[in-house]
Short mmCIF file of C-alpha atoms in Angstrom, two decimals:
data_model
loop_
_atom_site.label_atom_id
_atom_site.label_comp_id
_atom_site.label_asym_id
_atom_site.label_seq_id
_atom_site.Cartn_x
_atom_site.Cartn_y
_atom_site.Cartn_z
CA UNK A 1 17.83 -5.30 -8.11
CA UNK A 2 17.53 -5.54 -4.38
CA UNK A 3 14.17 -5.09 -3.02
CA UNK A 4 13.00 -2.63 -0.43
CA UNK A 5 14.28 -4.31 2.96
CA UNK A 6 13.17 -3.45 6.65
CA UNK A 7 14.89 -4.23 10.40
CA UNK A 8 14.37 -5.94 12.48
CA UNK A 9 11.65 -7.90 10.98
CA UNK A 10 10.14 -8.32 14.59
CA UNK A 11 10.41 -6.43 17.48
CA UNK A 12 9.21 -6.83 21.28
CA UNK A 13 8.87 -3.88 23.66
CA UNK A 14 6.97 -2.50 26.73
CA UNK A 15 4.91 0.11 27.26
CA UNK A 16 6.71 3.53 27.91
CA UNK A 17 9.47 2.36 25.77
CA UNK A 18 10.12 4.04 22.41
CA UNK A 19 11.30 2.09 19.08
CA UNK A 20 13.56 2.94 16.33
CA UNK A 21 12.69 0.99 12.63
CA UNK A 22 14.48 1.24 9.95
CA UNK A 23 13.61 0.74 5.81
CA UNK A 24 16.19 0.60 3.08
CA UNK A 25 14.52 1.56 -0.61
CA UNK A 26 15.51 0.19 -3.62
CA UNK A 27 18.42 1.76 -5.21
CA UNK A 28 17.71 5.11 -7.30
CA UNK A 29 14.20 5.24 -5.16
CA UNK A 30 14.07 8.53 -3.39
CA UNK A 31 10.74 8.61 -1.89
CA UNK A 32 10.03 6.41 1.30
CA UNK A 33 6.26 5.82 2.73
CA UNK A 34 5.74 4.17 5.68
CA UNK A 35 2.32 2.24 7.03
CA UNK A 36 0.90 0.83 9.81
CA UNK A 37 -1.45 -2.46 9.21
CA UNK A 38 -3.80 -3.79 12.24
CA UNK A 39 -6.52 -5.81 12.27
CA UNK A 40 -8.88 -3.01 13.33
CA UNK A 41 -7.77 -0.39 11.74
CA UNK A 42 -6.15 -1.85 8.60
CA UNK A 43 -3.53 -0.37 6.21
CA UNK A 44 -3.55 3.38 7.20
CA UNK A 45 -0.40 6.24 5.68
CA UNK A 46 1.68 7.66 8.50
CA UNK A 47 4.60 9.95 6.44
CA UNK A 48 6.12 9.91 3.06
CA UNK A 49 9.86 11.48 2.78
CA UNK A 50 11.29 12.51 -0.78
CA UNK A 51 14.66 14.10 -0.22
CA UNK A 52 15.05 14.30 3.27
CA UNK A 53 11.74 15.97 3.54
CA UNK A 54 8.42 15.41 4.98
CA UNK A 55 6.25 15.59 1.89
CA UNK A 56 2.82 13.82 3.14
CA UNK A 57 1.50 13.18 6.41
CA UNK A 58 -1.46 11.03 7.76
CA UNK A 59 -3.61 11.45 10.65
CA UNK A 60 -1.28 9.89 13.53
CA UNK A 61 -0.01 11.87 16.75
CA UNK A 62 2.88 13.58 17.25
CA UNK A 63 4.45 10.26 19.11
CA UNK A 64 5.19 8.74 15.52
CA UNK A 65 7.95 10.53 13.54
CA UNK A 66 10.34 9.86 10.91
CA UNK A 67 13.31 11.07 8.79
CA UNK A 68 15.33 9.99 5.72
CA UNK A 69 18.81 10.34 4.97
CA UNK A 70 20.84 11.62 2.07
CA UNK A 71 20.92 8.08 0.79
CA UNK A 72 17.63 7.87 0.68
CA UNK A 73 17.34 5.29 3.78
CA UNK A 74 14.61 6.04 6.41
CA UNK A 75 13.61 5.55 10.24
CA UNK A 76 10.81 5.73 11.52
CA UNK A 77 10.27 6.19 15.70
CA UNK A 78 7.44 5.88 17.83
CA UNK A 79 7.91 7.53 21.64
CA UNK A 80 5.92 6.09 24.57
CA UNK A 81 4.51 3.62 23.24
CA UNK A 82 0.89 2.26 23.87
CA UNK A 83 -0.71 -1.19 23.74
CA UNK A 84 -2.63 0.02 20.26
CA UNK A 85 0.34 0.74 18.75
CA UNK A 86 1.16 -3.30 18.57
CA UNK A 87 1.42 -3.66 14.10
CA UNK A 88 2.84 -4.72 11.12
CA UNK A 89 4.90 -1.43 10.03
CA UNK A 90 5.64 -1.36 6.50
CA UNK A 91 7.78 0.53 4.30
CA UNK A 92 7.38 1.54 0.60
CA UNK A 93 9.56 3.20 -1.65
CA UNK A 94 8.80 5.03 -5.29
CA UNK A 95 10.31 6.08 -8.68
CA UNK A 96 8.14 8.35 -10.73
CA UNK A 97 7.44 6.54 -14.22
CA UNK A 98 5.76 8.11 -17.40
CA UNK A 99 1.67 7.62 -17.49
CA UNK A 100 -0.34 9.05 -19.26
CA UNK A 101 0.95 12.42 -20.21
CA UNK A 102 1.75 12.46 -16.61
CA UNK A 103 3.51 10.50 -13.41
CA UNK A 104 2.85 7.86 -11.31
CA UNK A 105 4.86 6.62 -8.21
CA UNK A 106 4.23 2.40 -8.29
CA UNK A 107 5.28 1.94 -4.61
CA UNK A 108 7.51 -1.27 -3.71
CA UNK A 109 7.01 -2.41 -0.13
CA UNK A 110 8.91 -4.33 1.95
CA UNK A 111 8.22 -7.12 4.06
CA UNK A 112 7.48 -5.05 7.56
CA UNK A 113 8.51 -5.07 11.05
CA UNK A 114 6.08 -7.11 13.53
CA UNK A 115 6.36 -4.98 16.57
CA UNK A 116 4.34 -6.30 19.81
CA UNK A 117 3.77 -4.04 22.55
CA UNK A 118 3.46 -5.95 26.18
CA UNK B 1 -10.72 11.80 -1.42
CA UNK B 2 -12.65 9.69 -2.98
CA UNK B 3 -14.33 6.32 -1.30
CA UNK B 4 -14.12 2.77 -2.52
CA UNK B 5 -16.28 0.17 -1.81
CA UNK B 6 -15.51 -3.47 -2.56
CA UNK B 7 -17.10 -6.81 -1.60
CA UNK B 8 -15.39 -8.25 1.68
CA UNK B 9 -15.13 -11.60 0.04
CA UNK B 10 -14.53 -13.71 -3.03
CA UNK B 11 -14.27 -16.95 -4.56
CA UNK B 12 -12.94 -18.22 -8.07
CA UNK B 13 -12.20 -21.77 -9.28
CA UNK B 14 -8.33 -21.83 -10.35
CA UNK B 15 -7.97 -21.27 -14.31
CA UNK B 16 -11.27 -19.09 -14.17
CA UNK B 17 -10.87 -15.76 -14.93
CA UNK B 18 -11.16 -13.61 -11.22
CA UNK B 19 -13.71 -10.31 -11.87
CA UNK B 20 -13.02 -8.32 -8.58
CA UNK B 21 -15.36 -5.01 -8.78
CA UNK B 22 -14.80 -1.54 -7.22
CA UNK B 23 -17.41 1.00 -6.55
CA UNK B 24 -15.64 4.90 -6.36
CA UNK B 25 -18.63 7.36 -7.14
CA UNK B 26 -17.03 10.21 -5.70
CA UNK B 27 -14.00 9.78 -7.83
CA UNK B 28 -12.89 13.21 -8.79
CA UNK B 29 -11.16 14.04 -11.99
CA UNK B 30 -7.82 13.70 -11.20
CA UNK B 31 -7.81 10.45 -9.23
CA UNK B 32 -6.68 7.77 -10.55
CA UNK B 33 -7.90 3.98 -10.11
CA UNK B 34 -5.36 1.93 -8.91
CA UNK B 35 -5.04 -1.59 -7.62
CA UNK B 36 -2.56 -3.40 -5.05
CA UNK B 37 -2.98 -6.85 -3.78
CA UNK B 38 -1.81 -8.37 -0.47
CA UNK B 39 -0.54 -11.67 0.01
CA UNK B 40 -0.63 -13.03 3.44
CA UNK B 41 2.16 -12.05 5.90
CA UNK B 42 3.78 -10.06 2.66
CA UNK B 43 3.38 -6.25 1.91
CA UNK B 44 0.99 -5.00 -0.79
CA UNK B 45 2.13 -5.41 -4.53
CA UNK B 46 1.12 -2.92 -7.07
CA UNK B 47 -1.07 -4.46 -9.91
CA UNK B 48 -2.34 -1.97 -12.24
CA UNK B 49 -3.83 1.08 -12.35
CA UNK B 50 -5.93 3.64 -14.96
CA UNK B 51 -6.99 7.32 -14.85
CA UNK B 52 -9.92 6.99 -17.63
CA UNK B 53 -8.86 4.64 -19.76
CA UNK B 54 -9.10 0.41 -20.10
CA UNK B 55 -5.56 -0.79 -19.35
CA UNK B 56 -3.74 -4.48 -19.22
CA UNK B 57 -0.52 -5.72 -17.96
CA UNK B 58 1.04 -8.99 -17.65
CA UNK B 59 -0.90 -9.57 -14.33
CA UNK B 60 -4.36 -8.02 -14.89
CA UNK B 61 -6.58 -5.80 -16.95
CA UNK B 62 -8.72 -3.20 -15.28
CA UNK B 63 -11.67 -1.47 -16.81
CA UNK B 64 -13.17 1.18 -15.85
CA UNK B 65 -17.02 2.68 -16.72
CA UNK B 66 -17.18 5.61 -18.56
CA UNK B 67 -18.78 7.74 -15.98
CA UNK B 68 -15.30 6.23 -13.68
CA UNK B 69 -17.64 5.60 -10.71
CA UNK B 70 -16.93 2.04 -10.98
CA UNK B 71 -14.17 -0.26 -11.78
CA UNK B 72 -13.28 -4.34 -12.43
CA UNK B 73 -10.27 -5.92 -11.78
CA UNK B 74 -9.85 -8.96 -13.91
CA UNK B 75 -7.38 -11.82 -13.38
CA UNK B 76 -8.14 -13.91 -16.48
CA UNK B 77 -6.43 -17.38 -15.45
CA UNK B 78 -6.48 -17.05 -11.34
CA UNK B 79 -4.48 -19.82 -10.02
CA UNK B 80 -3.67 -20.47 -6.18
CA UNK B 81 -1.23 -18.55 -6.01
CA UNK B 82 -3.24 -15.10 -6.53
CA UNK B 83 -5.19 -15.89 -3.11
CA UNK B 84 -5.15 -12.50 -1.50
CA UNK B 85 -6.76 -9.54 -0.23
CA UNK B 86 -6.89 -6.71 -3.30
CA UNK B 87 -7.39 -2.87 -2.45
CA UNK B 88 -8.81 -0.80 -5.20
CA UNK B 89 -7.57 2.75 -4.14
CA UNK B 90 -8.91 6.09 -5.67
CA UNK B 91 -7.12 8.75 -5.34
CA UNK B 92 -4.71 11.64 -6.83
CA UNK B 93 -1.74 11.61 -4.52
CA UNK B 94 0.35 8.37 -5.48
CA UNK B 95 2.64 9.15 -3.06
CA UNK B 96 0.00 8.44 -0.14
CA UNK B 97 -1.85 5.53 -0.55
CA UNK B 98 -5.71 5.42 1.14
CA UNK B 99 -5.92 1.82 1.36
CA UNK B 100 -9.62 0.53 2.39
CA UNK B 101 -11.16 -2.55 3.80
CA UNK B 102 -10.28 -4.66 -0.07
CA UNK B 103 -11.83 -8.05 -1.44
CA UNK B 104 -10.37 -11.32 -0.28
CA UNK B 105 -9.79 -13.51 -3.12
CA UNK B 106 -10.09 -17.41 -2.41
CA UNK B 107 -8.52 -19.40 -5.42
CA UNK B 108 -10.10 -22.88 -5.12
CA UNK B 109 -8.82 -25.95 -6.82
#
């Protein structure tokens, strides 16, 4: 089974400019969660999508955004962007699975997009 | 949601078995415990996780205290290749993981 994948992989742009990533899950996965890893901040949640819908958010502004398609596939977009918003950009996708008497979502990530801000 | 606090820093010597502890006090009574690793340059893999009870997989065991303020993550044979930071995440929402600071695990020789 193909794993979750992500492009580009690395990404240069300028301030001002906006960026467009992209994250394919795993087949059958219908739940996409995407993260943003810095060295200050760390791993921090910025949306999850489950059928086309917005189902979690985390504490980012209103620059970042995202969808997901019928297929499942997602984008993520980030408008004007800013020095700080230089990352690793990750992508994870879920199944529910049986635990416990109830569900848990093991998330698969992929391997990120590097994107540098200049 | 419910804090963890881990060491910033570990060592074990490779075939030694790896105890990586997690402090969660505030731990509610629907969170569960659950561990991810990081490998450098890769993204996080899931290793385990547990709502009350001791569990074990092919990579790990995790047990956690009674009172579930606290947990240990326990690679019994750690070999090189498990050098990594590990989060220990408490929460109820798997869909949205709260990752914190985690312990970096240095496999020695």
């Amino acid at each position: 089974k193909a794993g979750v994948t992500q492009t580009p992989r690395y990404l240069i742009k300028t301030r001002g400019q906006q960026v467009t990533l992209s994250c394919s899950p795993i087949s059958g996965h219908r739940s996409v969660s995407w993260y943003q890893q810095t060295p200050g901040q760390g791993l921090q949640f910025l949306f999850e999508y489950f059928s086309e819908t917005q189902r979690n958010k985390g504490n980012f502004p209103g620059r970042f955004s995202g969808r997901q398609f019928s297929n499942s596939r997602s984008e993520m977009n980030v408008s004007t962007l800013e020095l700080g918003d230089s990352a690793l950009y990750l992508c994870a996708s879920s199944s529910p699975r049986p635990s416990g008497g109830s569900t848990y979502n093991e998330q698969f990530f992929g391997p990120g997009t590097r994107l540098t801000v200049l | 949601d419910a804090k963890t606090t881990q060491p910033p820093s570990m060592d074990c010597a490779e075939g030694r078995a790896a105890n990586l502890p997690c402090n969660h006090s505030t731990i509610s009574g629907n969170e569960y415990v659950y561990w991810y690793r990081q490998i450098h340059s890769q993204g996080p893999q899931y290793i385990i996780h547990g709502l009350k009870n001791n569990e074990t997989n092919e990579m790990a065991s995790l047990i956690i205290t009674e009172d579930r303020k606290s947990s240990t993550l326990i690679l019994p044979h750690a070999t090189l290749r498990d050098t990594a930071v590990y989060y220990c995440i408490a929460y109820w929402n798997t869909d949205k993981l709260i990752f914190g600071t985690g312990t970096r695990l240095q496999v020695f020789p």
